[in-house]
PDB file of C-alpha atoms and ligand atoms in Angstrom:
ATOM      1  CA  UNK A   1     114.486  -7.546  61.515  1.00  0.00           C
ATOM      2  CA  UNK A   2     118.227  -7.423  62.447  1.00  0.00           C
ATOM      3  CA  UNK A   3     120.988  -6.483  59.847  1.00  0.00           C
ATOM      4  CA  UNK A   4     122.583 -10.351  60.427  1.00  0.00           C
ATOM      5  CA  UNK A   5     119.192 -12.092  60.016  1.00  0.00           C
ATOM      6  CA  UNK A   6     118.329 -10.060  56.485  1.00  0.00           C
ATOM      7  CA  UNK A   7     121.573 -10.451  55.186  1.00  0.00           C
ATOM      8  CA  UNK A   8     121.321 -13.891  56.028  1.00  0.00           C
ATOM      9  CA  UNK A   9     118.094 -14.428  53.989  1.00  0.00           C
ATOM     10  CA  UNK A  10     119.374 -12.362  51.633  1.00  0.00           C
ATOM     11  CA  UNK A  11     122.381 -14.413  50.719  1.00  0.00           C
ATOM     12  CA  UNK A  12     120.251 -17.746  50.990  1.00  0.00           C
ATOM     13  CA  UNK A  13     118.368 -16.413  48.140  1.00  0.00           C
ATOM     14  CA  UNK A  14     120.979 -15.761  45.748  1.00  0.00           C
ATOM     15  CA  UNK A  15     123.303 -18.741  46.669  1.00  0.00           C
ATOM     16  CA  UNK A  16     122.830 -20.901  43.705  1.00  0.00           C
ATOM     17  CA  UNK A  17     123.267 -18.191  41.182  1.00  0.00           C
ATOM     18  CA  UNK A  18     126.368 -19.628  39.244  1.00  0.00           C
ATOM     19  CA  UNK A  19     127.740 -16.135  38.501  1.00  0.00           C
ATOM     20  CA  UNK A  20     127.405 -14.068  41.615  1.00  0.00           C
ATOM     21  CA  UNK A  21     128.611 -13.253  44.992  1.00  0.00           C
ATOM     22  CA  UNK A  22     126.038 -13.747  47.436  1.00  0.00           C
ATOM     23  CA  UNK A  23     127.563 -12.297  50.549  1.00  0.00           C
ATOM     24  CA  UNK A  24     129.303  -9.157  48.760  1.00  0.00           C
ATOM     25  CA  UNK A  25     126.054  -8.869  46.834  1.00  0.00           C
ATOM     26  CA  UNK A  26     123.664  -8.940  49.854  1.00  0.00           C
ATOM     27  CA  UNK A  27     125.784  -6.205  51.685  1.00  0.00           C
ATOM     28  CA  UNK A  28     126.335  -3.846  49.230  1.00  0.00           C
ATOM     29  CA  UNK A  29     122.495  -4.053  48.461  1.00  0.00           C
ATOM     30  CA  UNK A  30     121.652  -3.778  52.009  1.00  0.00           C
ATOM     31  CA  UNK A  31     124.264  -1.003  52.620  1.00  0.00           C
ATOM     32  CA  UNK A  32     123.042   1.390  49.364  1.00  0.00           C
ATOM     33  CA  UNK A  33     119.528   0.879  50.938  1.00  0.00           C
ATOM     34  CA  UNK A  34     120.311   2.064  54.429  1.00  0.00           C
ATOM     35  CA  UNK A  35     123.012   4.525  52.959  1.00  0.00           C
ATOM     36  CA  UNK A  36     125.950   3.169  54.591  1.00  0.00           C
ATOM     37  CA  UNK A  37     129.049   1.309  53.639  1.00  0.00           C
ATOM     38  CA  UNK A  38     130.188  -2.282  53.856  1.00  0.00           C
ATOM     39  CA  UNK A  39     131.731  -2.256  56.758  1.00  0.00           C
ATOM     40  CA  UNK A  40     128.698  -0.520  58.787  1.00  0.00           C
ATOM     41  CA  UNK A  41     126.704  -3.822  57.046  1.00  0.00           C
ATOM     42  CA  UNK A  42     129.332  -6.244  59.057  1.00  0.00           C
ATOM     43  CA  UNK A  43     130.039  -4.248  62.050  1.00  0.00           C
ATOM     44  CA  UNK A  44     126.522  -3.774  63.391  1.00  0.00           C
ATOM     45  CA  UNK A  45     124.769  -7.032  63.036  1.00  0.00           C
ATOM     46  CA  UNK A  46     122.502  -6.381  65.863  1.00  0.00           C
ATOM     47  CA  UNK A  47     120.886  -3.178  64.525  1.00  0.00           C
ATOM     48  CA  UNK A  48     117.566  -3.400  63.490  1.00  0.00           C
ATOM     49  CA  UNK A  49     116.331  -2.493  60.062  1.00  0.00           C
ATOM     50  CA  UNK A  50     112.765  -0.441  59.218  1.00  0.00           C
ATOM     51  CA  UNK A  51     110.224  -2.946  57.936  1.00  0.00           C
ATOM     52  CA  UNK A  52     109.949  -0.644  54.372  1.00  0.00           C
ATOM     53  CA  UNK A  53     113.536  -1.581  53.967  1.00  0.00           C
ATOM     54  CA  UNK A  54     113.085  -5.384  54.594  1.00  0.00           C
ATOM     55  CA  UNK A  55     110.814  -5.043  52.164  1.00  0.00           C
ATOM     56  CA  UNK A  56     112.618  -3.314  49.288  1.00  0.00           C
ATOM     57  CA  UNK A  57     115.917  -5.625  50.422  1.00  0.00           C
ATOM     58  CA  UNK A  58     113.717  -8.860  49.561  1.00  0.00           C
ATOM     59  CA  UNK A  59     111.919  -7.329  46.557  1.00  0.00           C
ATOM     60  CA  UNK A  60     115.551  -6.414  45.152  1.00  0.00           C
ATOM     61  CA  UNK A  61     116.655  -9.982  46.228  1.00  0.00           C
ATOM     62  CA  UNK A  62     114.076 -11.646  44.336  1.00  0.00           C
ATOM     63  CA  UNK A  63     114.902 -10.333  41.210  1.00  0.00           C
ATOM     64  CA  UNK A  64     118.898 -11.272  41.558  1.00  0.00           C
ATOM     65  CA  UNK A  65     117.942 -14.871  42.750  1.00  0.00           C
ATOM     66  CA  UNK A  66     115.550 -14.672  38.611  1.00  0.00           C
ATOM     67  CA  UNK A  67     119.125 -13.854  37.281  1.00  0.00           C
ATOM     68  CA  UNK A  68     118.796 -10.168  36.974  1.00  0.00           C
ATOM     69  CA  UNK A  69     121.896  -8.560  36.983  1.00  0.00           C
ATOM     70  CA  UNK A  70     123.479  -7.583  40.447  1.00  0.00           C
ATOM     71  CA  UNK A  71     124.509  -4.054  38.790  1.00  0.00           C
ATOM     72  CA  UNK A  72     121.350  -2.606  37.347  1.00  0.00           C
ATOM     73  CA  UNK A  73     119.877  -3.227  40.952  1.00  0.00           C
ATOM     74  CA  UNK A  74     122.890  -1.220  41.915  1.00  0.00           C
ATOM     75  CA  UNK A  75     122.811   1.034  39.410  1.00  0.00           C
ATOM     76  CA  UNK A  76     126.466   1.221  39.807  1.00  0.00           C
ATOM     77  CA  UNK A  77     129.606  -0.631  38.363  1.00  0.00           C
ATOM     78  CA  UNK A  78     133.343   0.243  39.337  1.00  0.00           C
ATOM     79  CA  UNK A  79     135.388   0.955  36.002  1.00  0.00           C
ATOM     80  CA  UNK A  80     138.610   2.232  35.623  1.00  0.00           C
ATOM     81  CA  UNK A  81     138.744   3.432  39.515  1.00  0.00           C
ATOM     82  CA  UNK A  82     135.384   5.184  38.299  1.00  0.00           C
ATOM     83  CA  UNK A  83     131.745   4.718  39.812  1.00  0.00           C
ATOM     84  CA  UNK A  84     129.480   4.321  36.313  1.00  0.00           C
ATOM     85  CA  UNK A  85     125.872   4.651  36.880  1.00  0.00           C
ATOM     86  CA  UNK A  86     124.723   2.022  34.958  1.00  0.00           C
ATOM     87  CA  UNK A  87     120.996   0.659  34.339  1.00  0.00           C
ATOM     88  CA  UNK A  88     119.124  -0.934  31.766  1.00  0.00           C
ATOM     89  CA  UNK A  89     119.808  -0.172  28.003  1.00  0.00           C
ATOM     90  CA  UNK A  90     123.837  -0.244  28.642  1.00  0.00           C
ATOM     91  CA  UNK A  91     125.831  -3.003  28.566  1.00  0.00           C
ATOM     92  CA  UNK A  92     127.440  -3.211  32.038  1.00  0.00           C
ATOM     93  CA  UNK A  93     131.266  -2.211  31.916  1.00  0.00           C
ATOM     94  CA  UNK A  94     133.830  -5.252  31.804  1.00  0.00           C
ATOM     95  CA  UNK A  95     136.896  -5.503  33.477  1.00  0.00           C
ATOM     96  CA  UNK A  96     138.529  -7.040  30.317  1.00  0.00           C
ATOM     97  CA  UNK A  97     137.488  -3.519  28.871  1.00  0.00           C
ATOM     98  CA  UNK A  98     140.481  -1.954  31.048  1.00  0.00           C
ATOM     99  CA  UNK A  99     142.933  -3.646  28.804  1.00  0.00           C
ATOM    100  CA  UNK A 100     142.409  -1.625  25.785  1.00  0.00           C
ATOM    101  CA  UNK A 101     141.422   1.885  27.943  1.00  0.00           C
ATOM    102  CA  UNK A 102     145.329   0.973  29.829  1.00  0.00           C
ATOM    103  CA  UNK A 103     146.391   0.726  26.598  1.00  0.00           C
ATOM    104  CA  UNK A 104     144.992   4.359  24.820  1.00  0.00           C
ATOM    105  CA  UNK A 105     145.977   6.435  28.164  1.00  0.00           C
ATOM    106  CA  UNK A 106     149.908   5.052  27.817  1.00  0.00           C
ATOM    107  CA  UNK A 107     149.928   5.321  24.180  1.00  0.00           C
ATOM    108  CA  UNK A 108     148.328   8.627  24.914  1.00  0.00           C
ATOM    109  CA  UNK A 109     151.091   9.539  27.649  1.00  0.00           C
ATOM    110  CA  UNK A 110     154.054   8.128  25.070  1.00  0.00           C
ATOM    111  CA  UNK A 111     153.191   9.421  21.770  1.00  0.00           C
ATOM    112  CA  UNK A 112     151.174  12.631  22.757  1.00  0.00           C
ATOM    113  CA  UNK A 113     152.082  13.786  26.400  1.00  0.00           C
ATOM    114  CA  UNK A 114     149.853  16.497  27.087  1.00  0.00           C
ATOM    115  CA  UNK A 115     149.167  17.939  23.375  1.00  0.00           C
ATOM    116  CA  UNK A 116     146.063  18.135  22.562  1.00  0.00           C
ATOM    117  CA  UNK A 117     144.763  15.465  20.456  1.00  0.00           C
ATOM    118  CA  UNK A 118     140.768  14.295  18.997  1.00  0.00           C
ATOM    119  CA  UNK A 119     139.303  11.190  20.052  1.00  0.00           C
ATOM    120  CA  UNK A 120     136.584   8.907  18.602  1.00  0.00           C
ATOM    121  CA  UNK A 121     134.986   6.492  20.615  1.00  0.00           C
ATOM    122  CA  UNK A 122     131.792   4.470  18.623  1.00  0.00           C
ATOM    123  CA  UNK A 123     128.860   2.939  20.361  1.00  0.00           C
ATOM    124  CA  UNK A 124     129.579   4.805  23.493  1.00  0.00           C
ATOM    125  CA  UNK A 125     127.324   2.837  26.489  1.00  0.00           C
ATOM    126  CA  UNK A 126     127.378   3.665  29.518  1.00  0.00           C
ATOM    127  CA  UNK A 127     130.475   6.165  28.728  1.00  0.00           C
ATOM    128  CA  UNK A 128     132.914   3.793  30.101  1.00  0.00           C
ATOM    129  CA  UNK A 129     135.673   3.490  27.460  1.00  0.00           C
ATOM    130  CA  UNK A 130     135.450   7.932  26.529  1.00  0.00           C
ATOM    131  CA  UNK A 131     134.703   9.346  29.651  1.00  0.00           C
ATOM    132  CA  UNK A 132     137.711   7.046  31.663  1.00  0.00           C
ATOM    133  CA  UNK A 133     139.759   8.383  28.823  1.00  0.00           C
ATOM    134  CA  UNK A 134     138.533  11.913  29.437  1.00  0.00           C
ATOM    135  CA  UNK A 135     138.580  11.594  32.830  1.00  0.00           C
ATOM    136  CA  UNK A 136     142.518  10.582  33.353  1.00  0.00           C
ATOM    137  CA  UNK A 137     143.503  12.720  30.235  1.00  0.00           C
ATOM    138  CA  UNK A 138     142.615  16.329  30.298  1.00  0.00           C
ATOM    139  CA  UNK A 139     144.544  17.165  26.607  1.00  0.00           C
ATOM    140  CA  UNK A 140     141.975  14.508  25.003  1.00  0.00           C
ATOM    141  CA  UNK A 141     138.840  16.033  22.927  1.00  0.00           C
ATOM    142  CA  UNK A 142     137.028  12.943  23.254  1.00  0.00           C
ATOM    143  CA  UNK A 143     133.915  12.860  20.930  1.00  0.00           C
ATOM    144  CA  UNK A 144     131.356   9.599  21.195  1.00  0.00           C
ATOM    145  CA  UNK A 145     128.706   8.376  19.242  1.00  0.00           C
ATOM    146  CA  UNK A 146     125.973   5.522  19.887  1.00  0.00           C
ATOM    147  CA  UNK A 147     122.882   4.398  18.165  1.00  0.00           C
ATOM    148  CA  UNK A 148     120.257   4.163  20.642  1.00  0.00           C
ATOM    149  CA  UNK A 149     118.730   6.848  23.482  1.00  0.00           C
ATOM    150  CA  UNK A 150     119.432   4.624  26.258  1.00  0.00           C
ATOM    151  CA  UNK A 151     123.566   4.873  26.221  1.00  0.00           C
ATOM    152  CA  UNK A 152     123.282   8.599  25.317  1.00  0.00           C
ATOM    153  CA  UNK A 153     121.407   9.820  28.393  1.00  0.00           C
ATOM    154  CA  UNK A 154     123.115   7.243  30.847  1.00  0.00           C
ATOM    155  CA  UNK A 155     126.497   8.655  29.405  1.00  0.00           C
ATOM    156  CA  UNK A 156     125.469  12.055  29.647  1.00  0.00           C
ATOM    157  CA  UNK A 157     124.799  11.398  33.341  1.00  0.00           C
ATOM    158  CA  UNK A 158     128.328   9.750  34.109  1.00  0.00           C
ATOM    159  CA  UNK A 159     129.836  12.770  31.948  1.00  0.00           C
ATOM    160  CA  UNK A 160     128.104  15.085  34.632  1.00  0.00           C
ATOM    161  CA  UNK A 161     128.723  13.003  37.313  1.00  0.00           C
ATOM    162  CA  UNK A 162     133.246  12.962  36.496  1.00  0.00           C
ATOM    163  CA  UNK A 163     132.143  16.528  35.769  1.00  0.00           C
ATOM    164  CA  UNK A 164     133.756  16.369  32.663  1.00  0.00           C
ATOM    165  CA  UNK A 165     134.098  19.260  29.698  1.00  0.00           C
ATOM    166  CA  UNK A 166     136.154  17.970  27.428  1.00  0.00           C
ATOM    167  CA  UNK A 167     133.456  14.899  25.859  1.00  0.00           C
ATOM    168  CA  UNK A 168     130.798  15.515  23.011  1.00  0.00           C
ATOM    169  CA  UNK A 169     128.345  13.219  22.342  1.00  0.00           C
ATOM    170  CA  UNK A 170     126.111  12.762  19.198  1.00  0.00           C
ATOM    171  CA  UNK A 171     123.548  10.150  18.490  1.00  0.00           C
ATOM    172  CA  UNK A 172     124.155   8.152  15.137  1.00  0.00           C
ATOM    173  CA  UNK A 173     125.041   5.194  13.311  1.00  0.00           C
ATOM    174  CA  UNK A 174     129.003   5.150  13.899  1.00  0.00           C
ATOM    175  CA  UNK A 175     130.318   7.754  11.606  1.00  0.00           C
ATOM    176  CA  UNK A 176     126.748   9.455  10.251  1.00  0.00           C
ATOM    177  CA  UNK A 177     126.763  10.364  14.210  1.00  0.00           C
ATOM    178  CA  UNK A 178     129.692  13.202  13.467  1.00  0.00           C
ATOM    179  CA  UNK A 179     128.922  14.206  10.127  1.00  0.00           C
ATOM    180  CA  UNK A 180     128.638  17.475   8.801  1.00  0.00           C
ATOM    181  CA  UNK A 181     131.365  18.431  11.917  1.00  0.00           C
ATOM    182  CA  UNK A 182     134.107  19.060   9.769  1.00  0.00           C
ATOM    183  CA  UNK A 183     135.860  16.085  11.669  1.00  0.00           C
ATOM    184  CA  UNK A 184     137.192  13.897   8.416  1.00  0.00           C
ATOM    185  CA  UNK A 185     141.304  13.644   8.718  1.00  0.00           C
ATOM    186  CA  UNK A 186     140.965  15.057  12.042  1.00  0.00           C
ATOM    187  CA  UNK A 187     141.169  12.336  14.737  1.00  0.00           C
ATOM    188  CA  UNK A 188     145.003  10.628  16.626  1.00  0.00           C
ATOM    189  CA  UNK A 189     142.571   7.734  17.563  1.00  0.00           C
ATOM    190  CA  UNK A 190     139.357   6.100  17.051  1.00  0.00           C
ATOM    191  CA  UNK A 191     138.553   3.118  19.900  1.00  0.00           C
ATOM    192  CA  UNK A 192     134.980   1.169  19.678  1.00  0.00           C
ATOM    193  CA  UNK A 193     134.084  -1.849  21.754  1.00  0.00           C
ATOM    194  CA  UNK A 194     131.503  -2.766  18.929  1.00  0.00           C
ATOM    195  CA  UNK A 195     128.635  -5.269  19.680  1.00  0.00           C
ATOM    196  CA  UNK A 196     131.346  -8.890  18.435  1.00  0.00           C
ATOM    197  CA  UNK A 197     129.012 -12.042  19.584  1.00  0.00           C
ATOM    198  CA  UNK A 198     128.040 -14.547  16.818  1.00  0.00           C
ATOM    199  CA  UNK A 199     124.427 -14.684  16.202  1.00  0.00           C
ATOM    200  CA  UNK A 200     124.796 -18.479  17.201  1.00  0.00           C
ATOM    201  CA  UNK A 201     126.855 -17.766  20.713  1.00  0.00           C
ATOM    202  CA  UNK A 202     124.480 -15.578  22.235  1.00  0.00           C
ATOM    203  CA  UNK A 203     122.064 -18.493  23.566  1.00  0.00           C
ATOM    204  CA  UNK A 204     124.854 -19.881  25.208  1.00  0.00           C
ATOM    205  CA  UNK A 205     125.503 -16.424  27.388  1.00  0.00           C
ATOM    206  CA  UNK A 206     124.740 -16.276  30.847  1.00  0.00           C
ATOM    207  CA  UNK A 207     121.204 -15.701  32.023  1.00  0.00           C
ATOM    208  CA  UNK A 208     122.230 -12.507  33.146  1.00  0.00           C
ATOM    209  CA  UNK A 209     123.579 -11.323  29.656  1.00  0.00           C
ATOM    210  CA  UNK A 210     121.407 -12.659  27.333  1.00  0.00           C
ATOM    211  CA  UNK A 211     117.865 -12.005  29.156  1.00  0.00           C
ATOM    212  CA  UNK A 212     118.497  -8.388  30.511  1.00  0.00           C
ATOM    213  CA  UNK A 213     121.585  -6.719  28.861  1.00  0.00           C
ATOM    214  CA  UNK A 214     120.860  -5.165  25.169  1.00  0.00           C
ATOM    215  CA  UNK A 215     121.318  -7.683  22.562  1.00  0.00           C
ATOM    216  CA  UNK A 216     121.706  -4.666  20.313  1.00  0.00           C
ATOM    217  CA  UNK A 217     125.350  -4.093  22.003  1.00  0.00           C
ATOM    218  CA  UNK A 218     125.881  -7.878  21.470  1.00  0.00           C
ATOM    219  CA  UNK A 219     125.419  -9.031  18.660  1.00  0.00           C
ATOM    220  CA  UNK A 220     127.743  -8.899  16.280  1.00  0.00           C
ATOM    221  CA  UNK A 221     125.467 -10.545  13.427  1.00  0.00           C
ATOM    222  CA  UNK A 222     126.528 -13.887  12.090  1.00  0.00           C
ATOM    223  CA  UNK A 223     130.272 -14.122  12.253  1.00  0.00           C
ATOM    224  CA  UNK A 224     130.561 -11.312  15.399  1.00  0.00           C
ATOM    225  CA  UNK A 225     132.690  -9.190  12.598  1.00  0.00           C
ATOM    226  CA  UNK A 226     129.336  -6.837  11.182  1.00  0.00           C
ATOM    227  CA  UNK A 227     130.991  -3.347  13.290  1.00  0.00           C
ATOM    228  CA  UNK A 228     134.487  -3.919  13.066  1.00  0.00           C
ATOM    229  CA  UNK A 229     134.157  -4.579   8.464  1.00  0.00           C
ATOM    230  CA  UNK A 230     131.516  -1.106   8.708  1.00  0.00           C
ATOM    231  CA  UNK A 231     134.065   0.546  10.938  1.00  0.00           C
ATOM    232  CA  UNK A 232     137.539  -0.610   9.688  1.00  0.00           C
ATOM    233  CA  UNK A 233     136.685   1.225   5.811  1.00  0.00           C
ATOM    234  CA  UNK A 234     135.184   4.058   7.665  1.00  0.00           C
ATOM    235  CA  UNK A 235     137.795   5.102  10.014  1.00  0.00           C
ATOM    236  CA  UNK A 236     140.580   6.013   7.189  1.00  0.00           C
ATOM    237  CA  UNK A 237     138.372   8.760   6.315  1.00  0.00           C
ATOM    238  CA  UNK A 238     138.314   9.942  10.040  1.00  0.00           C
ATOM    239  CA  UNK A 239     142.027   9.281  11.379  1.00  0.00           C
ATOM    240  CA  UNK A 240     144.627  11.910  10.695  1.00  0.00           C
ATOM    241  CA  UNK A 241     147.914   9.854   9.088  1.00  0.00           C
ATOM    242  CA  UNK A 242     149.282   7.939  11.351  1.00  0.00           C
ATOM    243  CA  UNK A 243     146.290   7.957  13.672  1.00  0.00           C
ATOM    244  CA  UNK A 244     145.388   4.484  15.338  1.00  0.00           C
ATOM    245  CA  UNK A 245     142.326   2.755  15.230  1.00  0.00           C
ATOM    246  CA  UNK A 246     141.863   0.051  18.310  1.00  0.00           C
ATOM    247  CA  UNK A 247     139.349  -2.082  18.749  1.00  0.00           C
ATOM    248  CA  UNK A 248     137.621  -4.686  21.995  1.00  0.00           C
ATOM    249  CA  UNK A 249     137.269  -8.023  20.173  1.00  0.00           C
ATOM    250  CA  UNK A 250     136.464 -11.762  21.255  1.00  0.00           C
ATOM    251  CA  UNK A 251     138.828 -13.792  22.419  1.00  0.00           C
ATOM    252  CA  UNK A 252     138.671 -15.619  19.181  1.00  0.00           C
ATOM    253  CA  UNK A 253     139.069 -12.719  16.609  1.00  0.00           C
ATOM    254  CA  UNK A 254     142.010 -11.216  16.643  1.00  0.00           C
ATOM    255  CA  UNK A 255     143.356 -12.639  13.344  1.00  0.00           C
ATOM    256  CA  UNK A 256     140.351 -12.674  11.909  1.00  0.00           C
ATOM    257  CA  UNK A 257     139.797  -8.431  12.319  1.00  0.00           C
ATOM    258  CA  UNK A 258     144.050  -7.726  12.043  1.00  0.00           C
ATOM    259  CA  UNK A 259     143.410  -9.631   8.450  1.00  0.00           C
ATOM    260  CA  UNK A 260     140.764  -7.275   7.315  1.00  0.00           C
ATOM    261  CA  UNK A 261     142.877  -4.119   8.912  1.00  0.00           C
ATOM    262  CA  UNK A 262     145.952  -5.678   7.112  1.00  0.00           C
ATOM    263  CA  UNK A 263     143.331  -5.909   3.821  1.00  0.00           C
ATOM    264  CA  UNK A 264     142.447  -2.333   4.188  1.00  0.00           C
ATOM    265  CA  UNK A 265     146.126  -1.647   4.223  1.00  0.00           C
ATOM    266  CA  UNK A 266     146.456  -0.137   7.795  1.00  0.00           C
ATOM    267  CA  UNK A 267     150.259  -1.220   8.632  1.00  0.00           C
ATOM    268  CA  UNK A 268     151.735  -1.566  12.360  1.00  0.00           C
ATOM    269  CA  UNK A 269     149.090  -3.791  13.542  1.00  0.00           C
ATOM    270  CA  UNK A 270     149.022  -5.668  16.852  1.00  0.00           C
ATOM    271  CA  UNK A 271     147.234  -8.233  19.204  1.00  0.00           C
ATOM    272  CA  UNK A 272     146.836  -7.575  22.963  1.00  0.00           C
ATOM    273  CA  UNK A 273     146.120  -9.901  25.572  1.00  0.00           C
ATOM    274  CA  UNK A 274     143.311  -9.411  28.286  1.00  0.00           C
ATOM    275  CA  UNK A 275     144.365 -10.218  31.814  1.00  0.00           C
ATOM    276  CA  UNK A 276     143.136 -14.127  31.314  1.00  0.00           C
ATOM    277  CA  UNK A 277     145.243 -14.424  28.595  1.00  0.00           C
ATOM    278  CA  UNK A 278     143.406 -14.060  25.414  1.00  0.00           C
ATOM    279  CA  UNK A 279     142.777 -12.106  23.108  1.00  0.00           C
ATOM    280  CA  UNK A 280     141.142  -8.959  23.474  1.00  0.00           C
ATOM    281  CA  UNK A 281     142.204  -6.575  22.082  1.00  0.00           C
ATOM    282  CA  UNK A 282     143.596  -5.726  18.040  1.00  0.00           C
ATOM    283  CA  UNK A 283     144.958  -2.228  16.581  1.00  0.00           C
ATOM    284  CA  UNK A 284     146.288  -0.796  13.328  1.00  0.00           C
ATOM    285  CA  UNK A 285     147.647   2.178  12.158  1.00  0.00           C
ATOM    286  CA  UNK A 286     146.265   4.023   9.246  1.00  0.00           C
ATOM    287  CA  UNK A 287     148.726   5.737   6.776  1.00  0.00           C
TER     288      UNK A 287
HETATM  289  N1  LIG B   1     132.449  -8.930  26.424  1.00  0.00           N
HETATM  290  C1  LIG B   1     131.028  -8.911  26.342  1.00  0.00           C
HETATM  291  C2  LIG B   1     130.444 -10.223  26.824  1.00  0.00           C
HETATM  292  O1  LIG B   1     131.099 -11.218  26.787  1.00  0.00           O
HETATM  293  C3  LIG B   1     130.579  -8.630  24.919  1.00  0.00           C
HETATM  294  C4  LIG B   1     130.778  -7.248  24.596  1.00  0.00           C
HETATM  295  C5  LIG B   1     130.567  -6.920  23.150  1.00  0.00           C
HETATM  296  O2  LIG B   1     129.908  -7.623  22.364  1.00  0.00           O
HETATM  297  N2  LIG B   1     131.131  -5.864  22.785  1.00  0.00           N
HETATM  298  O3  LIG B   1     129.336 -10.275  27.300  1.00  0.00           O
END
């Protein structure tokens, strides 16, 4: 069959998935299959494609068009200018996720230049939020801890794939993940996307969320909050004075975690915006 005529079928199949893009999706499939780029995909319509490669293209196809997600087919998803290898077990990386790394690497740049400084990321993933900050920010001792096997050996494969020597990662629950390192009072910043949606919101997700990502980096038990009242306590012991702790959030709980910050008496605190306007992002200072 002819590149045009498979991509063609391809996109067919996936067109009434609400949350895709069928033509991007069909190319970059068929291009990682035949190992070439986009382009190649567009620009040579008329070349003909090996019949065990039809058949992986329309196995791979099938699954999308069920709702499986377009990046664990991939195994790949573009964060911070970075190519994660992602797959089952990790949560896929989010562009509203950018808005709180953007934030750490300029309050890293302003406050810290190139002095080296400790860095805490909890439930790690797929690496995106500590290795993107290790990655642009050679000064930053990034450590990372998650709860589960999955995350830990698809972040050790991204750490070896930025080539990166400045990340250490521990398996644990958030801070029982680092102890015994001598690491209490030492950290300028502790960051965690923690797992925020209600119990009761997580039926509503998208087919692709809810029936293939891990609810365990979801759910956020029954008011979303669970992580960020374990972690907010926690991190005073961890953060040098003066050292932030920032936090990913729903779009509907930034007052709600700033109050329990402002409760636990970390001062400065602050509300960011993700590029859609809401809010995404909340910080304090401890000290
Ligand atoms: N932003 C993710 C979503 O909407 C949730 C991530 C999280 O719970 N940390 O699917």
């Amino acid at each position: 069959m002819e590149i045009n005529h498979l991509l063609k079928k391809g996109v067919e199949m996936i067109k009434d998935r609400e949350y895709g893009n069928p033509v991007l999706e069909a190319a970059l499939l068929l291009g990682k299959l035949l190992n070439v780029d986009r382009t190649y995909i567009y620009t040579h319509g008329d070349t003909e494609v090996s019949q065990p490669i039809v058949d992986k293209f329309l196995e791979l196809m099938e699954k999308r068009r069920l709702g499986y997600p377009f990046q664990y087919i991939l195994k790949e998803k573009e964060f911070m200018g970075l190519e994660f290898y992602v797959d089952e077990g990790v949560l896929i990386p989010r562009s509203d996720t950018e808005t709180m790394v953007e934030y750490i690497l300029k309050y890293i740049d302003e406050k810290y230049k190139d002095e080296p400084i400790n860095f805490l990321d909890l439930g790690i993933g797929s690496g995106a939020i500590i290795l993107s900050i290790a990655y642009y920010k050679k000064n930053v001792n990034a450590y990372g801890v998650d709860f589960y096997d999955p995350p830990l050996k698809i972040a050790n494969i991204n750490k070896e794939r930025f080539k990166l020597s400045n990340v250490s990662l521990y398996k644990g629950d958030l801070f029982q993940g680092i102890e015994g390192l001598g690491l209490e009072g030492k950290f300028h910043i502790i960051a965690s996307n923690p797992p925020y949606i209600p119990n009761e919101e997580i039926k509503t997700l998208q087919t692709e969320v809810k029936d293939y990502e891990p609810m365990s980096a979801l759910d956020g038990g029954e008011d979303g909050l669970r992580f960020y009242k374990k972690i907010i306590p926690e991190s005073k012991k961890y953060l040098k004075d003066g050292g932030l702790l920032i936090f990913e959030i729903g779009y509907d709980q930034g007052k709600k975690v700033e109050d329990i910050l402002l409760k636990e008496g970390y001062k400065d605190t602050r509300i960011l915006k993700d590029l859609h306007g809401l809010d995404r992002v909340v910080m304090g200072v401890v000290g």
